[in-house]
Structure formats: structure tokens, C-alpha cells
XYZ file of C-alpha atoms in Angstrom:
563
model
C 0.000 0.000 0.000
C 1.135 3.303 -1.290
C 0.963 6.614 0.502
C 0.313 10.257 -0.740
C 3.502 12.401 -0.481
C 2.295 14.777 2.475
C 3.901 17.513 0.183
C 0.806 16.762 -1.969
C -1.421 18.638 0.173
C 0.598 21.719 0.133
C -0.897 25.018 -1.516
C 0.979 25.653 -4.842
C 2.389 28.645 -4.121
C 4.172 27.074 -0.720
C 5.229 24.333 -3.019
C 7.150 26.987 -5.170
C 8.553 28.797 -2.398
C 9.940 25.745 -1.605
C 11.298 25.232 -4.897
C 12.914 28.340 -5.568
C 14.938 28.790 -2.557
C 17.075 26.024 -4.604
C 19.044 28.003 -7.228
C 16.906 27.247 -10.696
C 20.499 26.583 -12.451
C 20.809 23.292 -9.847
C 19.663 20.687 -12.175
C 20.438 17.849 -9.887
C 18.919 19.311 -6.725
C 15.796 19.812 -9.130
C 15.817 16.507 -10.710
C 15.663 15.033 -7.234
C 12.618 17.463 -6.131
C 11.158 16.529 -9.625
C 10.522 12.790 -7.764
C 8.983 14.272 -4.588
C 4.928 14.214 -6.103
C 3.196 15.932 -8.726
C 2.916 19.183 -7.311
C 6.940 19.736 -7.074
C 7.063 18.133 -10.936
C 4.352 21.028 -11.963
C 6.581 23.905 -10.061
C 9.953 22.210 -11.160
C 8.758 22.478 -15.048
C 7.480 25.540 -14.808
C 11.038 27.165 -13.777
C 11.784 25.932 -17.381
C 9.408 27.136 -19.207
C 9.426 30.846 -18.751
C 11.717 32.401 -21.626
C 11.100 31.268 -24.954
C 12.058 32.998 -28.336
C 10.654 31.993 -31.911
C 13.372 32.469 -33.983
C 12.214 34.002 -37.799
C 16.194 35.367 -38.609
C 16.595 33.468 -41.931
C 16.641 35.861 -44.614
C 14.105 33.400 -46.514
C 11.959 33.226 -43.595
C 11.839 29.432 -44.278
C 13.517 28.212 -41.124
C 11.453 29.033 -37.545
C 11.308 27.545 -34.661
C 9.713 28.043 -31.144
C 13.198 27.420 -28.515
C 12.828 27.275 -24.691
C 15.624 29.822 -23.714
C 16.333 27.440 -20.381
C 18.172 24.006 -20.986
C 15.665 21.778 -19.404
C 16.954 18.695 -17.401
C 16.508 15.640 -19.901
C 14.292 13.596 -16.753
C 11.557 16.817 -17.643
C 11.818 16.865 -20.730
C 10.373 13.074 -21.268
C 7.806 13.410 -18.789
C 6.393 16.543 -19.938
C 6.918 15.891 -23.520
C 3.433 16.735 -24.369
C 2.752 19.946 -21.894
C 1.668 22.948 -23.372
C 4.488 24.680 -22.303
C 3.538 27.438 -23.794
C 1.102 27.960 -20.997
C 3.675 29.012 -18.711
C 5.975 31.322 -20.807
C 6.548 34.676 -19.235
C 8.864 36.119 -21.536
C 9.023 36.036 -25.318
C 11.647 36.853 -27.816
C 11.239 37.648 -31.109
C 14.185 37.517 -33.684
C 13.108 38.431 -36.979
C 14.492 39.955 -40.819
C 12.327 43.321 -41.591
C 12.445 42.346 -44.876
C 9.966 39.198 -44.042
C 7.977 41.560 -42.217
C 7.807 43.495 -44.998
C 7.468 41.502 -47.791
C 5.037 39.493 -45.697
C 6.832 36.190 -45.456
C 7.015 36.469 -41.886
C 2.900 36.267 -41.506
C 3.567 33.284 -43.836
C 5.410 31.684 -41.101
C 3.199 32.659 -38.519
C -0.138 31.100 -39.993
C 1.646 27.494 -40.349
C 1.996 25.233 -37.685
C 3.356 25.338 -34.644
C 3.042 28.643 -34.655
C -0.616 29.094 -36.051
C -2.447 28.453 -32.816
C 0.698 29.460 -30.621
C -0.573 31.796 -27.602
C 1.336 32.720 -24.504
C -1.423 33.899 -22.573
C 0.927 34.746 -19.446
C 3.934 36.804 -21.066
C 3.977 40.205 -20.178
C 7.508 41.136 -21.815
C 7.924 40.925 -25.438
C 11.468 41.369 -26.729
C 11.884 42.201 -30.828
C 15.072 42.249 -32.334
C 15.306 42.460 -35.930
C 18.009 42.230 -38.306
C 19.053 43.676 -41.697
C 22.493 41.834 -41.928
C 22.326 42.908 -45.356
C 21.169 45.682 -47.659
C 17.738 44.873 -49.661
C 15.253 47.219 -51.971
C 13.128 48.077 -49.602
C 10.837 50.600 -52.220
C 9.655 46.946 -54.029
C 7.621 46.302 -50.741
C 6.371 49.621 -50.949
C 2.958 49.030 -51.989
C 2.618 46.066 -49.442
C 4.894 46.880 -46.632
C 2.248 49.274 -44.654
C -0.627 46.419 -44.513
C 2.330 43.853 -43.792
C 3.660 45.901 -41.093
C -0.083 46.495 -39.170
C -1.175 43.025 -39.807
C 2.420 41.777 -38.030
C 1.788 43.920 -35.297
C -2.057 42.575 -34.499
C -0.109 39.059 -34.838
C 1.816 39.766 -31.606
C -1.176 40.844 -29.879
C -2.456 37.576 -30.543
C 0.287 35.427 -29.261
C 0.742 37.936 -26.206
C -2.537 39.458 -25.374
C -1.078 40.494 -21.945
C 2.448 42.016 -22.504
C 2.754 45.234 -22.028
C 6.442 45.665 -21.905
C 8.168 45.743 -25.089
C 11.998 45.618 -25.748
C 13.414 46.453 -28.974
C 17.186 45.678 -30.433
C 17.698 46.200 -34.058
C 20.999 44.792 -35.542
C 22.764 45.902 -38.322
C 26.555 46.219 -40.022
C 25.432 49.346 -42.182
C 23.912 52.413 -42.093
C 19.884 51.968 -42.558
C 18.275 53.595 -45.650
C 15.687 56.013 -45.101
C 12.663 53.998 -46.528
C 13.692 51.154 -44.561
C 13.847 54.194 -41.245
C 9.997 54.826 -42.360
C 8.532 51.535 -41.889
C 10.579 50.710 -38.667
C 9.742 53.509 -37.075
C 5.640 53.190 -38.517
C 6.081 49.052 -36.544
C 7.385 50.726 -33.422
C 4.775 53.485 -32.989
C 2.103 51.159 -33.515
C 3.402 47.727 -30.695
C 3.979 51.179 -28.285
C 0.201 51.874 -28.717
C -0.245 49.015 -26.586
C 2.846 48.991 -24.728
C 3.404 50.657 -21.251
C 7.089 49.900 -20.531
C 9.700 50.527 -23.562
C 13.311 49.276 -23.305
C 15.453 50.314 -27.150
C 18.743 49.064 -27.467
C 20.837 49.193 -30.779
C 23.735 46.975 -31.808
C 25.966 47.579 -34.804
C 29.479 49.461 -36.081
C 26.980 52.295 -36.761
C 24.038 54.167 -35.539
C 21.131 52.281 -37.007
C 18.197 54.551 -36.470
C 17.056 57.471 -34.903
C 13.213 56.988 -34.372
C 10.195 59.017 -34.526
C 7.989 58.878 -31.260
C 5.328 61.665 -32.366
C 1.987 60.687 -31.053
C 3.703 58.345 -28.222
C 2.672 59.544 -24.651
C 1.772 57.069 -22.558
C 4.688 55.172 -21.375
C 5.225 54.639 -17.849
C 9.105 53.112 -18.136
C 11.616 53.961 -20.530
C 14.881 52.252 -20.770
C 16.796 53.588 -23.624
C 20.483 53.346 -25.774
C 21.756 57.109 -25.665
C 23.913 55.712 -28.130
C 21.249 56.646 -31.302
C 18.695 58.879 -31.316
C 19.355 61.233 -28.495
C 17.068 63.525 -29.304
C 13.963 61.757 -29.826
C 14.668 60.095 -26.619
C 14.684 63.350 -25.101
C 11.532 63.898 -27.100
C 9.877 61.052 -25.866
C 10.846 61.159 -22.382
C 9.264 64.694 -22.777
C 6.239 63.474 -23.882
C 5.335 60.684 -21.565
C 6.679 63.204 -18.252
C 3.223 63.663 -16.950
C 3.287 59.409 -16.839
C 6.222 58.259 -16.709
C 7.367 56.269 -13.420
C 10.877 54.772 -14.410
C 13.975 56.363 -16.726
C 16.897 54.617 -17.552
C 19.032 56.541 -19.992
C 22.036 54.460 -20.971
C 25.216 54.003 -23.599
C 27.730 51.284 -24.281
C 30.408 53.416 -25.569
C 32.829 56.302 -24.610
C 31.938 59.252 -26.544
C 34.709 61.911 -25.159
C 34.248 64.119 -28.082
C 30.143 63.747 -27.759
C 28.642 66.163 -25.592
C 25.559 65.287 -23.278
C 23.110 67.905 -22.554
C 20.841 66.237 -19.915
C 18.963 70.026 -19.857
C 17.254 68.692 -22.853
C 15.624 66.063 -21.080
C 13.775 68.938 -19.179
C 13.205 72.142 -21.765
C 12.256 71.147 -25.282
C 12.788 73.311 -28.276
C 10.360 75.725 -26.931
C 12.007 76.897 -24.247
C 9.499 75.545 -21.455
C 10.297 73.126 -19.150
C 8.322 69.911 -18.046
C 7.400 68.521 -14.728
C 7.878 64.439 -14.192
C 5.549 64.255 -11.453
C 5.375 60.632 -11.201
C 8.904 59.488 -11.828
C 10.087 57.553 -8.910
C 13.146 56.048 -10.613
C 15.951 57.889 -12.123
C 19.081 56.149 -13.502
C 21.774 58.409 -15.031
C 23.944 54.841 -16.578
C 26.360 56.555 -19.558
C 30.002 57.287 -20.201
C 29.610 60.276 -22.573
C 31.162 63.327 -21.348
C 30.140 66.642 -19.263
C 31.303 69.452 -21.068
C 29.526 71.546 -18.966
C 26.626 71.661 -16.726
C 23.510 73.292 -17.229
C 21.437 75.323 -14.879
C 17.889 75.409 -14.841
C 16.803 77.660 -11.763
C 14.497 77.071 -9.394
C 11.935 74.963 -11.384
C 11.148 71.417 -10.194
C 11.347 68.478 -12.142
C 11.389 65.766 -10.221
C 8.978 66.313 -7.367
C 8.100 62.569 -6.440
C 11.609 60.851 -7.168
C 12.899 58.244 -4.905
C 15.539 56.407 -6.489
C 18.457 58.420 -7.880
C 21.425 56.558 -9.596
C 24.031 58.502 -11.607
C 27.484 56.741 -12.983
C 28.857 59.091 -14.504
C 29.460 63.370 -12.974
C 26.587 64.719 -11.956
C 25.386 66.666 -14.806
C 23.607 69.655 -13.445
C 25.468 72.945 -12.353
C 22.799 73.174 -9.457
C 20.265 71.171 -7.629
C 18.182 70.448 -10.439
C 17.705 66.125 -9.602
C 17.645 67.012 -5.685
C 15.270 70.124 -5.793
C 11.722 69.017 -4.567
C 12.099 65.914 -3.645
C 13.651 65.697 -0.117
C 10.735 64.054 1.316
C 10.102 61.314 -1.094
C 13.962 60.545 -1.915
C 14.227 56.725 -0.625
C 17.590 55.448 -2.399
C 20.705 57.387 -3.573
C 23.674 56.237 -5.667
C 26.376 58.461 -7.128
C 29.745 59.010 -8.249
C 31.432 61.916 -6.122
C 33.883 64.302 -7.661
C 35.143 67.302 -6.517
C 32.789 69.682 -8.301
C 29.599 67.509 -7.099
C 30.501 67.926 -3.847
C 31.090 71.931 -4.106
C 27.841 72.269 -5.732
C 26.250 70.442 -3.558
C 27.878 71.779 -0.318
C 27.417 75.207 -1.505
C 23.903 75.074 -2.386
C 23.312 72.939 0.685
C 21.526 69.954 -0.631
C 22.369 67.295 2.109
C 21.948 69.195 5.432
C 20.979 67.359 9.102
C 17.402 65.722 8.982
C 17.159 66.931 5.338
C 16.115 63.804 3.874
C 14.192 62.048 6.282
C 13.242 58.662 3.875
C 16.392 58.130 2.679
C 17.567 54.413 3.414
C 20.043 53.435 0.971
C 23.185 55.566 -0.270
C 25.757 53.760 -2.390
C 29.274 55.852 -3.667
C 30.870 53.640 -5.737
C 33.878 56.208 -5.850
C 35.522 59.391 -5.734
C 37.861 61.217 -8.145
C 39.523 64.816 -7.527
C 39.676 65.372 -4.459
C 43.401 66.445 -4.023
C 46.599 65.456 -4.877
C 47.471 63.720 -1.292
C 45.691 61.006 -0.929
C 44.917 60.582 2.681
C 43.601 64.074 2.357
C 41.229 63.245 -0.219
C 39.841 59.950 1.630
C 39.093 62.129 4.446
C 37.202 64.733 2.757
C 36.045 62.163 0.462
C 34.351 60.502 3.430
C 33.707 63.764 5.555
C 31.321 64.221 2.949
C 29.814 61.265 1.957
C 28.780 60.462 5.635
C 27.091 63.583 5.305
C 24.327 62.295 3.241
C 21.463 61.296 5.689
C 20.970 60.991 8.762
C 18.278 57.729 9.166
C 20.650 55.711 6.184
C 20.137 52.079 6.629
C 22.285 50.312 3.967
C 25.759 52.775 3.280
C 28.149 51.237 0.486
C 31.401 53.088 0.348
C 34.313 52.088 -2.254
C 37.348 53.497 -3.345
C 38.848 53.925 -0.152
C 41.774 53.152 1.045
C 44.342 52.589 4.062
C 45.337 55.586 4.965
C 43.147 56.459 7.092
C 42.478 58.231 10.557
C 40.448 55.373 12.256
C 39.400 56.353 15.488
C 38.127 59.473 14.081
C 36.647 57.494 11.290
C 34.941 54.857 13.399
C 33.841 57.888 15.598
C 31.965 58.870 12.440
C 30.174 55.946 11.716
C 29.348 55.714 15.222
C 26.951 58.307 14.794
C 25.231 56.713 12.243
C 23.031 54.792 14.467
C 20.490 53.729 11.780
C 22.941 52.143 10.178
C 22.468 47.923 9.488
C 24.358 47.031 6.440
C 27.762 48.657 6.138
C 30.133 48.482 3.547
C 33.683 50.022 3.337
C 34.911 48.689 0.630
C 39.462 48.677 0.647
C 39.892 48.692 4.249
C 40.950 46.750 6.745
C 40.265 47.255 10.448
C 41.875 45.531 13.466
C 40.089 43.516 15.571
C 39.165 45.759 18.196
C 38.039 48.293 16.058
C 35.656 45.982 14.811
C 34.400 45.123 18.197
C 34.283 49.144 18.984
C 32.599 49.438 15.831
C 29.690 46.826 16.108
C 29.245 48.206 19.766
C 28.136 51.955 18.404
C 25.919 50.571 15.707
C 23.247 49.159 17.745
C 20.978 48.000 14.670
C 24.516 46.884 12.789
C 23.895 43.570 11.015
C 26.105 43.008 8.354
C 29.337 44.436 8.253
C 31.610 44.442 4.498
C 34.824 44.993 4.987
C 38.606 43.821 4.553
C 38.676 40.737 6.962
C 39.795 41.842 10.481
C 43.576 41.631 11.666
C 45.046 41.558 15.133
C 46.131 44.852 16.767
C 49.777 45.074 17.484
C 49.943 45.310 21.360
C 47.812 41.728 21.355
C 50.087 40.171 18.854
C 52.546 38.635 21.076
C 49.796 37.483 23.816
C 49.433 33.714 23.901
C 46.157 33.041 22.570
C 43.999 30.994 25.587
C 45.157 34.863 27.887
C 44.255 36.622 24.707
C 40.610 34.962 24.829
C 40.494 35.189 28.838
C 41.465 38.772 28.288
C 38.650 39.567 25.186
C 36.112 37.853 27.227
C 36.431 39.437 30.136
C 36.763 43.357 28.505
C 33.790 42.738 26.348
C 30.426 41.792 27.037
C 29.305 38.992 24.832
C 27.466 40.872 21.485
C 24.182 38.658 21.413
C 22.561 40.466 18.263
C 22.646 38.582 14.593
C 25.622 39.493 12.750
C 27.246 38.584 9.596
C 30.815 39.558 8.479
C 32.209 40.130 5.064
C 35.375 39.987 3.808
C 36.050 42.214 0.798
C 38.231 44.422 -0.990
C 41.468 43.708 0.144
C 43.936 41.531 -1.649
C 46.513 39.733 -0.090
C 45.959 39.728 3.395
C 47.412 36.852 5.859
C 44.774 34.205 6.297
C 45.744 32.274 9.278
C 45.557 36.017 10.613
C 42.371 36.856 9.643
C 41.572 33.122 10.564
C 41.757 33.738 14.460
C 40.498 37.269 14.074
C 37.067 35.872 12.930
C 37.133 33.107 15.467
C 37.946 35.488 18.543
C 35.111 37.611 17.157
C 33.401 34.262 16.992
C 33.763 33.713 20.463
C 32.398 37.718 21.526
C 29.505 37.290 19.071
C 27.933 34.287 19.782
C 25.501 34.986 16.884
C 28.092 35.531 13.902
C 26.420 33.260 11.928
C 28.764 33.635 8.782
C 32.045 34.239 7.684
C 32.317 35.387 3.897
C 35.693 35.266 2.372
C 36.880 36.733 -1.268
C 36.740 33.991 -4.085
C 40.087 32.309 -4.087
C 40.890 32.428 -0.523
C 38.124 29.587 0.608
C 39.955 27.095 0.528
C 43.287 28.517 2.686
C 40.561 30.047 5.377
C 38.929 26.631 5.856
C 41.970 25.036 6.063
C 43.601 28.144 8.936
C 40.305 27.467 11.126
C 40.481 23.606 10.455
C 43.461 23.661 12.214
C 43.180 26.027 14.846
C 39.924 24.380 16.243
C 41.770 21.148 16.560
C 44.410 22.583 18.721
C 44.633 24.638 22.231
C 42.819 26.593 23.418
C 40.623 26.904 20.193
C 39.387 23.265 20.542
C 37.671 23.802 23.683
C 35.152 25.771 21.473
C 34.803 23.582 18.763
C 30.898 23.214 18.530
C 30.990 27.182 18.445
C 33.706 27.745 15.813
C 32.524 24.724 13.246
C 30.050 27.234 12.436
C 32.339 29.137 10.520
C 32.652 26.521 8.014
C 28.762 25.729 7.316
C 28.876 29.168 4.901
C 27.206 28.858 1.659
C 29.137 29.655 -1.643
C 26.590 32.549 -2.591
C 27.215 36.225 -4.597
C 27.290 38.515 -1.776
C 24.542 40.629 -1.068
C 23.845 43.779 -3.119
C 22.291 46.754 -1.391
C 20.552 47.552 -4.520
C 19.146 44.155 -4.677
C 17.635 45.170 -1.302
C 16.148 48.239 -2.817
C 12.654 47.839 -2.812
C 12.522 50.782 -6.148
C 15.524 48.393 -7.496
């Protein structure tokens, strides 16, 4: 007599909690869960079956064919063999020639089997790239190419009736002719008249396109290429402000001789200036260069923003992407040069209790400080812990040694909201650390270089040095993880008894991470140390420190609930 898996009478949605917490690129650890009852098999599959792309990118149009963009473990494969995977596609890809859309050989395609009854009733992102590898007549589709075009279009509806994000990546070796521009541009307009969210990318050794978004105004996310077409995404951007939610304005390439006049993404050719009051997410993502920053008064743009993220120099002269928004702004990430931090010091944008929401600040560098470099850490960092006052995730990089500690740590001390720190290129002793975790009440994660043993304790034999720790510091009974980062190098079986001691003072350090290519040398440093005096009267305690998984470590903009 057979029994019902008691996993069986799990809700579906526990069932794929379950399943997910397993990493969806474990086929092993899947094919094992695939055996557990029907309900796991169902969630299993469906991991697979969520990207497909139906591939049209023969010049002919003869070849097609509908691919699941996830290798699917063999074991699924057989028993599903007949699922309508389609079913449980989220995503959809489209790679197609525009001269089978225009010449109509595409529809061909598309009214033939398998692709004649095809629906994906549950994708809600449809990705189009199309190709014109080489150059074709375009004007001989003239007559036909408009119906062709509209008739495509209502096709994608039908196989997605629910997407409403559309991504769009035209490839080419050549520049396009302007015929071919028409009709591209004509497709485009009409998939965004039923598109919210709009992502354009363009790859080739030359500008493609530059599109024409008349009409378009509706779009609540843009993600765009700055590479082409800077001006009609300006344009567009423009046009959808009173909608728009998200911006991502991007490039692949440095453009030094290109200059980027972000002012146009506020005052059109008319001289008046428009008001984004519903963007929440800003991202600022190119390399093209700053020739000079524009000012633009005392009118606000960005009233509701609350996730800023600039790579490059800021690109305003004045407050223009902090000005109205100090009560909303939730998540800050910037570059910090020496000119961004005199305009903003001087027109005091970050000032105590200024920015009462903001949670998450992330400087991924600095650059012109001063010549001397401990002087530019310092004011580097005199600034950037400057930047609110309730901050609960801080990710600093690009400093480095030489620093004033105690009146660093002082610093951080007062940031008493703090609970995920990250200090990316230094490396603190050990009872700095301790000092440290004992001013940051909340402190739960700490990145830093891995801790190392302050001088006057070197020489101390080690069962007095732990008599001596213990009996200095109370034991730290909060959660805390520690994070070893940023600095290359650094003596192992040193940094091995650090994290032990700290071990031993926090009994709830429940994980050690190390930098990739150092495992294996820390394992073997705390191996050996718990096996011998005094360390091995704590062995239950310190085997801990080897149960860590093998994970990417966390991102604070993962965390980022606008992210």
C-alpha cells in the first residue's frame, strides 16, 4: 500500500517557495525534487518554461522555430513531452528579418503550424530584435509593406494578449536607408500603442536609427540606448513626463568628443520646461562626457523621485535632480567628484534631517579630491557620511588605508540607523571591529577587509588573549554577519583567528564570507586552529564558521525595494 507524499497537500504557491529557494540553475537538486509528487514536478517544469524565443532570422523566412531559452533537465523533458508549455511562458523573444515583415513572409510563417495556434497567454515582456544583416530594396515592398507591417503587429497581440512591456534591439553592419527608417519607425509606434514599458537598445558598427515617437505619450518606463537617437529620446521622455514612473538613460560606448546635454531632457525646443511628477526612478547609466553643466533655476522636475542613480558626474550645475524631492527621496547612488561635492555643499543639498526617507546611499567612488591622498579619503568621506541621517544600507568604495580610524569609526558611530555597512578597501583591526559593532546598535552586516590583530595583542598567547577579550567585552548577542572584501593579499591564518575570537564575543556571527580564491586557505587556517589549544575547547561554536554557503554577496541595490 502506497501513501500520498504529504507535500501533496501543500498550496501551490508554498510548493514553489519551496522550490525556488534552490538556485533554478541546480539541475540535480531539481531533478531530485522533480521525484517528490506531482505538485513539485508542476513547479519544477514551470522554472523551465518561462523564456522562450521563436526564432524568424533566416533571410528566406523558411527556417522558424519556437526554442525554450532554459536548458531543461533531460528527466523533464520526457515526462512533460506533451505539456503545453507554452502555458507558462513569461517572456518572449522575437528575432526576426524586416524584410519578411515586410514583404510578408514572416505572416507566412506565422499562420503554419506550430506557430498558427501558438498563444502565450501569461507573457507580459515581449522582446523584438530584428536584423538587416544585409542591404535589400526596400521601395519593391512599398505598396505592401504598410498592410504587412499592421497586420504583423495585431499578430503579436495575438500570441501575447497580456504584454505590455516591449523591448526592442535592431541589428545591423550598415547604415539603414531612409525607406527602410519609415517603416521601422511606422512598426514601433504602432506595438507602443499598446505597450506601457519601452526598453530600445541598438547593436551595430553604426548608428542604425534614430526613431520618430510623435503621437507616443503614454509610457510609464523607458529604458533607452543614448547611443542613437538622443534627441527623440529626449523627445519622448518629454512626452510621456506627466506618466512616466521609471527612466533609464544608458550608452555602451565612450563618446569623449560627444557632448551630453541632460537640460534637454527637461526644456524642449520651446524653451518651457516639463514637470515628471510621477517618476520615482531615475538612472543616469552613460560614459559620454560633461562638457559643462547646465542650470535650470528654481523649477522642479522631479517632485516625487525616490531612487536616484548617476554613474557618470553629476550633470547639473545646481540642484536640479535634488530640488523638490527631499521628502520622497528613498535610495541614492552616485559618483562623487570634486565639483559635485562643491555644488552640492554650496547650495546645501544634504543638510541634518534633510532627507528624512532616505535608506540606501551607495558611492561607488571618488575622483579629484586632491593630490594627497589621505587628504582626499578624508574629505572624500567627511562628505559622503554627510548624506542622511536615518541611512540604513551605506556602500562606500574606493577607499583606502590611509586612514584616521578612530576618528573614522567615531563617524560611523553616529550613524546609528545604520544595518548594512560596507567600506569597501579597508581593513580594520580587531578591536576596532568590536568598537565598531558596539556603536551601531541596529549593525547587522558588516563588508569589509577581513579583520587583523592589533599590534599590542600580537605577542599574547592566545587561551590569555581569549580570557582577556572575554572578560573586557560583554558577549554581542545580536545577529551578525561579516564580510570579507576588498582587500587583496591579506594573511589568512591572521584573519583566521580574528574571525574566530570575534566568533567567540559574538555568539551569533552566523557567517564568515571570504573573497573567491581564498576559501579554501581560510577553511583550512580554522580547520586547524579548532583542533588545537585553546581553540578546541570551542569547537561546537567555531565549526560554524565553516557551514557558509558559496553565494554572490549581497547587493544593497538588490535590497532596494525601487531596485
Amino acid at each position: 500500500m502506497t501513501f500520498p507524499s504529504i507535500f501533496q497537500l501543500l498550496p501551490a504557491h508554498i510548493v514553489r517557495l519551496i522550490v525556488q529557494v534552490i538556485r533554478v540553475s541546480d539541475n540535480v537538486k531539481h531533478q531530485q525534487l522533480f521525484w517528490v509528487c506531482d505538485n513539485f514536478r508542476t513547479v519544477v517544469y514551470s522554472l523551465y518554461s518561462q523564456s522562450y524565443e521563436l526564432k524568424l532570422s533566416d533571410p528566406t523566412c523558411e527556417a522558424g522555430a519556437i526554442v525554450n531559452t532554459k536548458q531543461c533537465p533531460w528527466v523533464l523533458c520526457r515526462h512533460y513531452s506533451g505539456c503545453p508549455s507554452c502555458d507558462l511562458a513569461k517572456d518572449l523573444s522575437i528575432h526576426v528579418e524586416l524584410e519578411c515583415i515586410y514583404s510578408g513572409k514572416a505572416l507566412e510563417i506565422l499562420s503554419r503550424a506550430p506557430y498558427k495556434d501558438c498563444v502565450f497567454p501569461l507573457v507580459r515582456r515581449v522582446s523584438l530584435t530584428c536584423n538587416m544583416i544585409q542591404m535589400v530594396d526596400i521601395d519593391k515592398y512599398a505598396s505592401i509593406a504598410p498592410d504587412n507591417i499592421a497586420t504583423f503587429v495585431q499578430r503579436l497581440q495575438q500570441m501575447a494578449p497580456g504584454a505590455h512591456e516591449f523591448n526592442l534591439a535592431a541589428l545591423t553592419h550598415s547604415n539603414w536607408p531612409e525607406n527602410t527608417v519609415g517603416y521601422f519607425g511606422s512598426m514601433v509606434n504602432q506595438i507602443l500603442q499598446h505597450s506601457s514599458r519601452f526598453k530600445n537598445s541598438f547593436v551595430g558598427y553604426r548608428p542604425p536609427v534614430a526613431l520618430d515617437f510623435d503621437g507616443t505619450c503614454h509610457l510609464t518606463h523607458i529604458d533607452y540606448a543614448l547611443d542613437t537617437g538622443r534627441e527623440q529620446c529626449f523627445q519622448l521622455a518629454r512626452q510621456c513626463a506627466p506618466m512616466l514612473q521609471s527612466l533609464r538613460l544608458w550608452s555602451n560606448v565612450h563618446k569623449y568628443e560627444e557632448y551630453l546635454d541632460l537640460s534637454r531632457l527637461i526644456r524642449g525646443d520651446d524653451g518651457n520646461c516639463v514637470v515628471y511628477s510621477h517618476l520615482q526612478k531615475l538612472i543616469l547609466d552613460n560614459d559620454l562626457t560633461m562638457l559643462q553643466r547646465p542650470v535650470l533655476g528654481t523649477f522642479v522636475a522631479f517632485p516625487a523621485l525616490r531612487h536616484l542613480s548617476i554613474r557618470n558626474e553629476y550633470p547639473f550645475g545646481d540642484d536640479t535632480l535634488f530640488r523638490g524631492n527631499a521628502e520622497t527621496l528613498e535610495y541614492l547612488r552616485m559618483h562623487i567628484h570634486t565639483s559635485t561635492s562643491m555644488i552640492l555643499r554650496e547650495l546645501k543639498v544634504f543638510t541634518p534631517f534633510s532627507h528624512p526617507k532616505l535608506r540606501y546611499v551607495v558611492t561607488p567612488g571618488h575622483s579629484g579630491f586632491s593630490a594627497n591622498p589621505v587628504a582626499a579619503n578624508a574629505e572624500f568621506l567627511r562628505f559622503v557620511l554627510g548624506i542622511g541621517t536615518n541611512v540604513s544600507v551605506r556602500v562606500i568604495d574606493g577607499v583606502s588605508h590611509n586612514q584616521n580610524i578612530p576618528s573614522l569609526l567615531q563617524k560611523l558611530g553616529e550613524q546609528q540607523s545604520l544595518q548594512i555597512l560596507t567600506l569597501n578597501g579597508l581593513r580594520f583591526s580587531l578591536l576596532d571591529i568590536i568598537s565598531l559593532i558596539k556603536s551601531l546598535p541596529l549593525l547587522s552586516d558588516l563588508r569589509t577587509g577581513l579583520p587583523k590583530l592589533d599590534s599590542h595583542l600580537a605577542g599574547v598567547p592566545k587561551a590569555q588573549l581569549i580570557e582577556t577579550l572575554c572578560n573586557s567585552h560583554a558577549p554581542m548577542g545580536r545577529r551578525l554577519r561579516l564580510w570579507g572584501i576588498g582587500v587583496r593579499s591579506q594573511p589568512m591564518e591572521e584573519a583566521a583567528e580574528c574571525t574566530m575570537l570575534l566568533a567567540l564575543l559574538c555568539p551569533s556571527l552566523d557567517r564568515v564570507d571570504i573573497p573567491s580564491g581564498q576559501v579554501e586557505a581560510y577553511e583550512v587556517c580554522v580547520r586547524d586552529r579548532i583542533a588545537t589549544p585553546p581553540f578546541n575547547q570551542h569547537e561546537q561554536r567555531l565549526q560554524r564558521l565553516l557551514l557558509w554557503e558559496r553565494q554572490t554577496i549581497y547587493s544593497a541595490d538588490k535590497k532596494c525595494p525601487l531596485y
